[in-house]
Amino acid sequence: MKTISKPLLTLFALLTLTHLSLRAQSDSAKVITSSRMIGIGGTNVLDTYLSAEHFTGTGVSFVATVERKRPHHRWSTLMEHEANLSLTHDRADSRKELEGVYNFYWGKLYNWHFLDHRLTVQAGGVANASLGFIYNTSNSNNPAQARAHLNIMPTGIASYRFCLFNKPMVARYELNLPLVGVMFSPNYGQSYYEIFNRGDYDHNVIFTTFATAPEWRQMLTLDANLTGSWALRVGYLGNYQQYKANQLKQHVYTHRFLIGFTRRFSITPRRL
């Protein structure tokens, strides 16, 4: 057998090291899909601590979504910010309520790919932290109600890539459902003065489940590519939250028609 020359061995070693280095950089790179949307639509509010009436009106929302995933990895990270502000009125249009809330979602999702990567199915869970308020403009005693909860929510997402009129499109559906959590609520007949000034605790921190605080959040969007990395996004967001505790009932149902932009790009960390 002929001995392999030293230059060939050196070249082979260099090619191997280059391939391993490029593969390591590819694995460490992050593919990021980021979207920013604004929405407008109807809101339905009931809070028996403030009023037994149903209030309906119009609200606006801002929704920001960021999803990070490494190539050749099955897990992805999802972060979503959702801020809502609504002005509602009762059936007689004699009283008004102002409702606002900020929701932050963070979670991990496992990815499956089908149909030559045209269909992606994701399943996992997110933690949802929510902070908001409901303000009744007619109440002189206890005019406002605080909203605060922390939920663990199973989450599923399906995305389908296709072409329409020679234009790349992505249809995406996301569903979040509650499992367990913890929330704040005054008790029936208890004032905020008693809670915060006098420190009279009366079951104000409540553990919740999907039975006591059901919630259904769904978002359907369609992306139409504008350039290689930018897309126009339109869609619908429905968030239906309610709870029953301390002899009080509350629900906030929001419907939003969304429009915004999506950007897809990659980040490769620098190596020292």
PDB file of N, CA and C in Angstrom, residues 149-219:
ATOM      1  N   HIS A 149     -52.975  37.914  37.403  1.00  0.00           N
ATOM      2  CA  HIS A 149     -52.925  36.462  37.519  1.00  0.00           C
ATOM      3  C   HIS A 149     -51.658  35.919  36.850  1.00  0.00           C
ATOM      4  N   LEU A 150     -51.316  34.703  37.232  1.00  0.00           N
ATOM      5  CA  LEU A 150     -50.208  33.966  36.639  1.00  0.00           C
ATOM      6  C   LEU A 150     -50.711  32.578  36.308  1.00  0.00           C
ATOM      7  N   ASN A 151     -50.606  32.197  35.023  1.00  0.00           N
ATOM      8  CA  ASN A 151     -51.159  30.929  34.553  1.00  0.00           C
ATOM      9  C   ASN A 151     -50.094  30.082  33.878  1.00  0.00           C
ATOM     10  N   ILE A 152     -50.257  28.776  33.965  1.00  0.00           N
ATOM     11  CA  ILE A 152     -49.528  27.826  33.131  1.00  0.00           C
ATOM     12  C   ILE A 152     -50.511  27.327  32.082  1.00  0.00           C
ATOM     13  N   MET A 153     -50.153  27.488  30.786  1.00  0.00           N
ATOM     14  CA  MET A 153     -51.103  27.245  29.714  1.00  0.00           C
ATOM     15  C   MET A 153     -50.537  26.280  28.670  1.00  0.00           C
ATOM     16  N   PRO A 154     -51.139  25.108  28.488  1.00  0.00           N
ATOM     17  CA  PRO A 154     -50.779  24.274  27.342  1.00  0.00           C
ATOM     18  C   PRO A 154     -51.024  25.040  26.043  1.00  0.00           C
ATOM     19  N   THR A 155     -50.120  24.873  25.073  1.00  0.00           N
ATOM     20  CA  THR A 155     -50.169  25.660  23.844  1.00  0.00           C
ATOM     21  C   THR A 155     -49.919  24.768  22.638  1.00  0.00           C
ATOM     22  N   GLY A 156     -50.669  25.016  21.574  1.00  0.00           N
ATOM     23  CA  GLY A 156     -50.457  24.325  20.309  1.00  0.00           C
ATOM     24  C   GLY A 156     -50.461  25.309  19.152  1.00  0.00           C
ATOM     25  N   ILE A 157     -49.584  25.080  18.182  1.00  0.00           N
ATOM     26  CA  ILE A 157     -49.471  25.954  17.014  1.00  0.00           C
ATOM     27  C   ILE A 157     -49.346  25.086  15.768  1.00  0.00           C
ATOM     28  N   ALA A 158     -50.036  25.465  14.710  1.00  0.00           N
ATOM     29  CA  ALA A 158     -49.895  24.810  13.410  1.00  0.00           C
ATOM     30  C   ALA A 158     -49.618  25.881  12.361  1.00  0.00           C
ATOM     31  N   SER A 159     -48.577  25.681  11.552  1.00  0.00           N
ATOM     32  CA  SER A 159     -48.209  26.626  10.489  1.00  0.00           C
ATOM     33  C   SER A 159     -48.109  25.875   9.174  1.00  0.00           C
ATOM     34  N   TYR A 160     -48.675  26.459   8.116  1.00  0.00           N
ATOM     35  CA  TYR A 160     -48.663  25.812   6.800  1.00  0.00           C
ATOM     36  C   TYR A 160     -48.150  26.802   5.760  1.00  0.00           C
ATOM     37  N   ARG A 161     -47.141  26.380   5.008  1.00  0.00           N
ATOM     38  CA  ARG A 161     -46.540  27.215   3.963  1.00  0.00           C
ATOM     39  C   ARG A 161     -47.079  26.793   2.604  1.00  0.00           C
ATOM     40  N   PHE A 162     -47.468  27.775   1.800  1.00  0.00           N
ATOM     41  CA  PHE A 162     -47.993  27.490   0.474  1.00  0.00           C
ATOM     42  C   PHE A 162     -47.779  28.715  -0.411  1.00  0.00           C
ATOM     43  N   CYS A 163     -48.120  28.579  -1.667  1.00  0.00           N
ATOM     44  CA  CYS A 163     -47.995  29.682  -2.625  1.00  0.00           C
ATOM     45  C   CYS A 163     -49.372  30.026  -3.174  1.00  0.00           C
ATOM     46  N   LEU A 164     -49.638  31.317  -3.301  1.00  0.00           N
ATOM     47  CA  LEU A 164     -50.877  31.807  -3.885  1.00  0.00           C
ATOM     48  C   LEU A 164     -50.521  32.934  -4.846  1.00  0.00           C
ATOM     49  N   PHE A 165     -50.899  32.769  -6.119  1.00  0.00           N
ATOM     50  CA  PHE A 165     -50.530  33.740  -7.160  1.00  0.00           C
ATOM     51  C   PHE A 165     -49.015  33.944  -7.182  1.00  0.00           C
ATOM     52  N   ASN A 166     -48.280  32.810  -7.076  1.00  0.00           N
ATOM     53  CA  ASN A 166     -46.814  32.811  -7.084  1.00  0.00           C
ATOM     54  C   ASN A 166     -46.221  33.616  -5.936  1.00  0.00           C
ATOM     55  N   LYS A 167     -46.975  33.784  -4.865  1.00  0.00           N
ATOM     56  CA  LYS A 167     -46.528  34.535  -3.695  1.00  0.00           C
ATOM     57  C   LYS A 167     -46.432  33.587  -2.503  1.00  0.00           C
ATOM     58  N   PRO A 168     -45.258  33.475  -1.853  1.00  0.00           N
ATOM     59  CA  PRO A 168     -45.161  32.612  -0.666  1.00  0.00           C
ATOM     60  C   PRO A 168     -46.062  33.119   0.454  1.00  0.00           C
ATOM     61  N   MET A 169     -46.796  32.213   1.057  1.00  0.00           N
ATOM     62  CA  MET A 169     -47.728  32.522   2.147  1.00  0.00           C
ATOM     63  C   MET A 169     -47.476  31.574   3.317  1.00  0.00           C
ATOM     64  N   VAL A 170     -47.829  32.048   4.529  1.00  0.00           N
ATOM     65  CA  VAL A 170     -47.776  31.204   5.711  1.00  0.00           C
ATOM     66  C   VAL A 170     -49.057  31.434   6.511  1.00  0.00           C
ATOM     67  N   ALA A 171     -49.836  30.381   6.687  1.00  0.00           N
ATOM     68  CA  ALA A 171     -51.025  30.432   7.537  1.00  0.00           C
ATOM     69  C   ALA A 171     -50.654  29.826   8.896  1.00  0.00           C
ATOM     70  N   ARG A 172     -51.025  30.511   9.974  1.00  0.00           N
ATOM     71  CA  ARG A 172     -50.619  30.088  11.319  1.00  0.00           C
ATOM     72  C   ARG A 172     -51.805  30.176  12.280  1.00  0.00           C
ATOM     73  N   TYR A 173     -51.983  29.131  13.095  1.00  0.00           N
ATOM     74  CA  TYR A 173     -53.034  29.115  14.100  1.00  0.00           C
ATOM     75  C   TYR A 173     -52.419  28.759  15.444  1.00  0.00           C
ATOM     76  N   GLU A 174     -52.727  29.566  16.463  1.00  0.00           N
ATOM     77  CA  GLU A 174     -52.197  29.346  17.811  1.00  0.00           C
ATOM     78  C   GLU A 174     -53.348  29.262  18.801  1.00  0.00           C
ATOM     79  N   LEU A 175     -53.260  28.292  19.725  1.00  0.00           N
ATOM     80  CA  LEU A 175     -54.290  28.100  20.734  1.00  0.00           C
ATOM     81  C   LEU A 175     -53.633  27.960  22.099  1.00  0.00           C
ATOM     82  N   ASN A 176     -54.115  28.764  23.076  1.00  0.00           N
ATOM     83  CA  ASN A 176     -53.644  28.698  24.466  1.00  0.00           C
ATOM     84  C   ASN A 176     -54.833  28.400  25.374  1.00  0.00           C
ATOM     85  N   LEU A 177     -54.667  27.426  26.268  1.00  0.00           N
ATOM     86  CA  LEU A 177     -55.711  27.047  27.215  1.00  0.00           C
ATOM     87  C   LEU A 177     -55.121  27.021  28.620  1.00  0.00           C
ATOM     88  N   PRO A 178     -55.916  27.321  29.653  1.00  0.00           N
ATOM     89  CA  PRO A 178     -55.375  27.350  31.022  1.00  0.00           C
ATOM     90  C   PRO A 178     -55.262  25.944  31.605  1.00  0.00           C
ATOM     91  N   LEU A 179     -54.336  25.790  32.526  1.00  0.00           N
ATOM     92  CA  LEU A 179     -54.218  24.551  33.285  1.00  0.00           C
ATOM     93  C   LEU A 179     -54.353  24.857  34.780  1.00  0.00           C
ATOM     94  N   VAL A 180     -53.356  25.511  35.347  1.00  0.00           N
ATOM     95  CA  VAL A 180     -53.402  25.928  36.748  1.00  0.00           C
ATOM     96  C   VAL A 180     -52.788  27.320  36.852  1.00  0.00           C
ATOM     97  N   GLY A 181     -53.100  28.002  37.952  1.00  0.00           N
ATOM     98  CA  GLY A 181     -52.539  29.328  38.135  1.00  0.00           C
ATOM     99  C   GLY A 181     -52.880  29.899  39.498  1.00  0.00           C
ATOM    100  N   VAL A 182     -52.569  31.173  39.643  1.00  0.00           N
ATOM    101  CA  VAL A 182     -52.864  31.896  40.871  1.00  0.00           C
ATOM    102  C   VAL A 182     -53.289  33.298  40.476  1.00  0.00           C
ATOM    103  N   MET A 183     -54.249  33.874  41.203  1.00  0.00           N
ATOM    104  CA  MET A 183     -54.772  35.181  40.843  1.00  0.00           C
ATOM    105  C   MET A 183     -55.126  35.975  42.097  1.00  0.00           C
ATOM    106  N   PHE A 184     -55.301  37.281  41.889  1.00  0.00           N
ATOM    107  CA  PHE A 184     -55.751  38.172  42.960  1.00  0.00           C
ATOM    108  C   PHE A 184     -57.223  38.488  42.768  1.00  0.00           C
ATOM    109  N   SER A 185     -57.986  38.531  43.874  1.00  0.00           N
ATOM    110  CA  SER A 185     -59.386  38.941  43.822  1.00  0.00           C
ATOM    111  C   SER A 185     -59.824  39.433  45.196  1.00  0.00           C
ATOM    112  N   PRO A 186     -60.514  40.572  45.274  1.00  0.00           N
ATOM    113  CA  PRO A 186     -61.141  40.943  46.554  1.00  0.00           C
ATOM    114  C   PRO A 186     -62.281  39.984  46.855  1.00  0.00           C
ATOM    115  N   ASN A 187     -62.672  39.938  48.106  1.00  0.00           N
ATOM    116  CA  ASN A 187     -63.812  39.120  48.469  1.00  0.00           C
ATOM    117  C   ASN A 187     -65.094  39.943  48.322  1.00  0.00           C
ATOM    118  N   TYR A 188     -66.217  39.249  48.338  1.00  0.00           N
ATOM    119  CA  TYR A 188     -67.504  39.924  48.188  1.00  0.00           C
ATOM    120  C   TYR A 188     -67.699  40.921  49.336  1.00  0.00           C
ATOM    121  N   GLY A 189     -67.954  42.189  48.977  1.00  0.00           N
ATOM    122  CA  GLY A 189     -68.172  43.227  49.973  1.00  0.00           C
ATOM    123  C   GLY A 189     -66.915  43.788  50.596  1.00  0.00           C
ATOM    124  N   GLN A 190     -65.742  43.318  50.176  1.00  0.00           N
ATOM    125  CA  GLN A 190     -64.479  43.794  50.751  1.00  0.00           C
ATOM    126  C   GLN A 190     -63.937  44.963  49.925  1.00  0.00           C
ATOM    127  N   SER A 191     -63.521  46.015  50.582  1.00  0.00           N
ATOM    128  CA  SER A 191     -62.988  47.184  49.891  1.00  0.00           C
ATOM    129  C   SER A 191     -61.475  47.075  49.746  1.00  0.00           C
ATOM    130  N   TYR A 192     -60.928  47.835  48.798  1.00  0.00           N
ATOM    131  CA  TYR A 192     -59.478  47.863  48.623  1.00  0.00           C
ATOM    132  C   TYR A 192     -58.806  48.572  49.796  1.00  0.00           C
ATOM    133  N   TYR A 193     -59.524  49.445  50.459  1.00  0.00           N
ATOM    134  CA  TYR A 193     -58.989  50.091  51.661  1.00  0.00           C
ATOM    135  C   TYR A 193     -58.708  49.046  52.744  1.00  0.00           C
ATOM    136  N   GLU A 194     -59.623  48.079  52.880  1.00  0.00           N
ATOM    137  CA  GLU A 194     -59.428  47.027  53.873  1.00  0.00           C
ATOM    138  C   GLU A 194     -58.229  46.157  53.515  1.00  0.00           C
ATOM    139  N   ILE A 195     -58.032  45.924  52.213  1.00  0.00           N
ATOM    140  CA  ILE A 195     -56.950  45.039  51.784  1.00  0.00           C
ATOM    141  C   ILE A 195     -55.583  45.704  51.969  1.00  0.00           C
ATOM    142  N   PHE A 196     -55.442  46.935  51.438  1.00  0.00           N
ATOM    143  CA  PHE A 196     -54.118  47.531  51.349  1.00  0.00           C
ATOM    144  C   PHE A 196     -53.801  48.488  52.499  1.00  0.00           C
ATOM    145  N   ASN A 197     -54.799  49.149  53.080  1.00  0.00           N
ATOM    146  CA  ASN A 197     -54.523  50.063  54.180  1.00  0.00           C
ATOM    147  C   ASN A 197     -54.583  49.389  55.543  1.00  0.00           C
ATOM    148  N   ARG A 198     -55.563  48.515  55.708  1.00  0.00           N
ATOM    149  CA  ARG A 198     -55.724  47.850  56.998  1.00  0.00           C
ATOM    150  C   ARG A 198     -55.075  46.471  57.019  1.00  0.00           C
ATOM    151  N   GLY A 199     -54.746  45.964  55.828  1.00  0.00           N
ATOM    152  CA  GLY A 199     -54.091  44.667  55.765  1.00  0.00           C
ATOM    153  C   GLY A 199     -54.980  43.513  56.134  1.00  0.00           C
ATOM    154  N   ASP A 200     -56.277  43.642  55.871  1.00  0.00           N
ATOM    155  CA  ASP A 200     -57.222  42.571  56.201  1.00  0.00           C
ATOM    156  C   ASP A 200     -57.289  41.575  55.051  1.00  0.00           C
ATOM    157  N   TYR A 201     -56.575  40.482  55.188  1.00  0.00           N
ATOM    158  CA  TYR A 201     -56.575  39.442  54.153  1.00  0.00           C
ATOM    159  C   TYR A 201     -57.843  38.601  54.262  1.00  0.00           C
ATOM    160  N   ASP A 202     -58.483  38.350  53.126  1.00  0.00           N
ATOM    161  CA  ASP A 202     -59.706  37.542  53.122  1.00  0.00           C
ATOM    162  C   ASP A 202     -59.760  36.733  51.824  1.00  0.00           C
ATOM    163  N   HIS A 203     -58.893  35.714  51.738  1.00  0.00           N
ATOM    164  CA  HIS A 203     -58.833  34.844  50.559  1.00  0.00           C
ATOM    165  C   HIS A 203     -58.632  35.668  49.272  1.00  0.00           C
ATOM    166  N   ASN A 204     -57.686  36.603  49.320  1.00  0.00           N
ATOM    167  CA  ASN A 204     -57.458  37.476  48.171  1.00  0.00           C
ATOM    168  C   ASN A 204     -56.475  36.898  47.156  1.00  0.00           C
ATOM    169  N   VAL A 205     -55.718  35.884  47.536  1.00  0.00           N
ATOM    170  CA  VAL A 205     -54.852  35.159  46.601  1.00  0.00           C
ATOM    171  C   VAL A 205     -55.450  33.772  46.419  1.00  0.00           C
ATOM    172  N   ILE A 206     -55.845  33.477  45.176  1.00  0.00           N
ATOM    173  CA  ILE A 206     -56.642  32.281  44.900  1.00  0.00           C
ATOM    174  C   ILE A 206     -55.916  31.403  43.896  1.00  0.00           C
ATOM    175  N   PHE A 207     -55.852  30.115  44.176  1.00  0.00           N
ATOM    176  CA  PHE A 207     -55.349  29.151  43.208  1.00  0.00           C
ATOM    177  C   PHE A 207     -56.479  28.805  42.231  1.00  0.00           C
ATOM    178  N   THR A 208     -56.143  28.784  40.958  1.00  0.00           N
ATOM    179  CA  THR A 208     -57.153  28.581  39.919  1.00  0.00           C
ATOM    180  C   THR A 208     -56.826  27.356  39.080  1.00  0.00           C
ATOM    181  N   THR A 209     -57.860  26.842  38.417  1.00  0.00           N
ATOM    182  CA  THR A 209     -57.715  25.754  37.454  1.00  0.00           C
ATOM    183  C   THR A 209     -58.525  26.117  36.215  1.00  0.00           C
ATOM    184  N   PHE A 210     -58.477  25.223  35.219  1.00  0.00           N
ATOM    185  CA  PHE A 210     -59.262  25.444  34.008  1.00  0.00           C
ATOM    186  C   PHE A 210     -60.759  25.440  34.290  1.00  0.00           C
ATOM    187  N   ALA A 211     -61.180  24.919  35.454  1.00  0.00           N
ATOM    188  CA  ALA A 211     -62.601  24.892  35.792  1.00  0.00           C
ATOM    189  C   ALA A 211     -63.049  26.186  36.458  1.00  0.00           C
ATOM    190  N   THR A 212     -62.219  26.759  37.339  1.00  0.00           N
ATOM    191  CA  THR A 212     -62.615  27.975  38.056  1.00  0.00           C
ATOM    192  C   THR A 212     -62.268  29.250  37.296  1.00  0.00           C
ATOM    193  N   ALA A 213     -61.278  29.188  36.416  1.00  0.00           N
ATOM    194  CA  ALA A 213     -60.882  30.370  35.633  1.00  0.00           C
ATOM    195  C   ALA A 213     -60.619  29.950  34.194  1.00  0.00           C
ATOM    196  N   PRO A 214     -61.675  29.556  33.461  1.00  0.00           N
ATOM    197  CA  PRO A 214     -61.473  29.121  32.080  1.00  0.00           C
ATOM    198  C   PRO A 214     -61.040  30.273  31.184  1.00  0.00           C
ATOM    199  N   GLU A 215     -60.225  29.943  30.227  1.00  0.00           N
ATOM    200  CA  GLU A 215     -59.730  30.941  29.279  1.00  0.00           C
ATOM    201  C   GLU A 215     -59.497  30.264  27.928  1.00  0.00           C
ATOM    202  N   TRP A 216     -59.792  31.004  26.872  1.00  0.00           N
ATOM    203  CA  TRP A 216     -59.610  30.485  25.518  1.00  0.00           C
ATOM    204  C   TRP A 216     -58.992  31.610  24.696  1.00  0.00           C
ATOM    205  N   ARG A 217     -57.737  31.438  24.318  1.00  0.00           N
ATOM    206  CA  ARG A 217     -57.038  32.449  23.520  1.00  0.00           C
ATOM    207  C   ARG A 217     -56.613  31.813  22.201  1.00  0.00           C
ATOM    208  N   GLN A 218     -57.041  32.395  21.103  1.00  0.00           N
ATOM    209  CA  GLN A 218     -56.680  31.864  19.800  1.00  0.00           C
ATOM    210  C   GLN A 218     -56.285  33.001  18.862  1.00  0.00           C
ATOM    211  N   MET A 219     -55.310  32.709  18.004  1.00  0.00           N
ATOM    212  CA  MET A 219     -54.842  33.705  17.044  1.00  0.00           C
ATOM    213  C   MET A 219     -54.617  33.021  15.701  1.00  0.00           C
TER     214      MET A 219
END
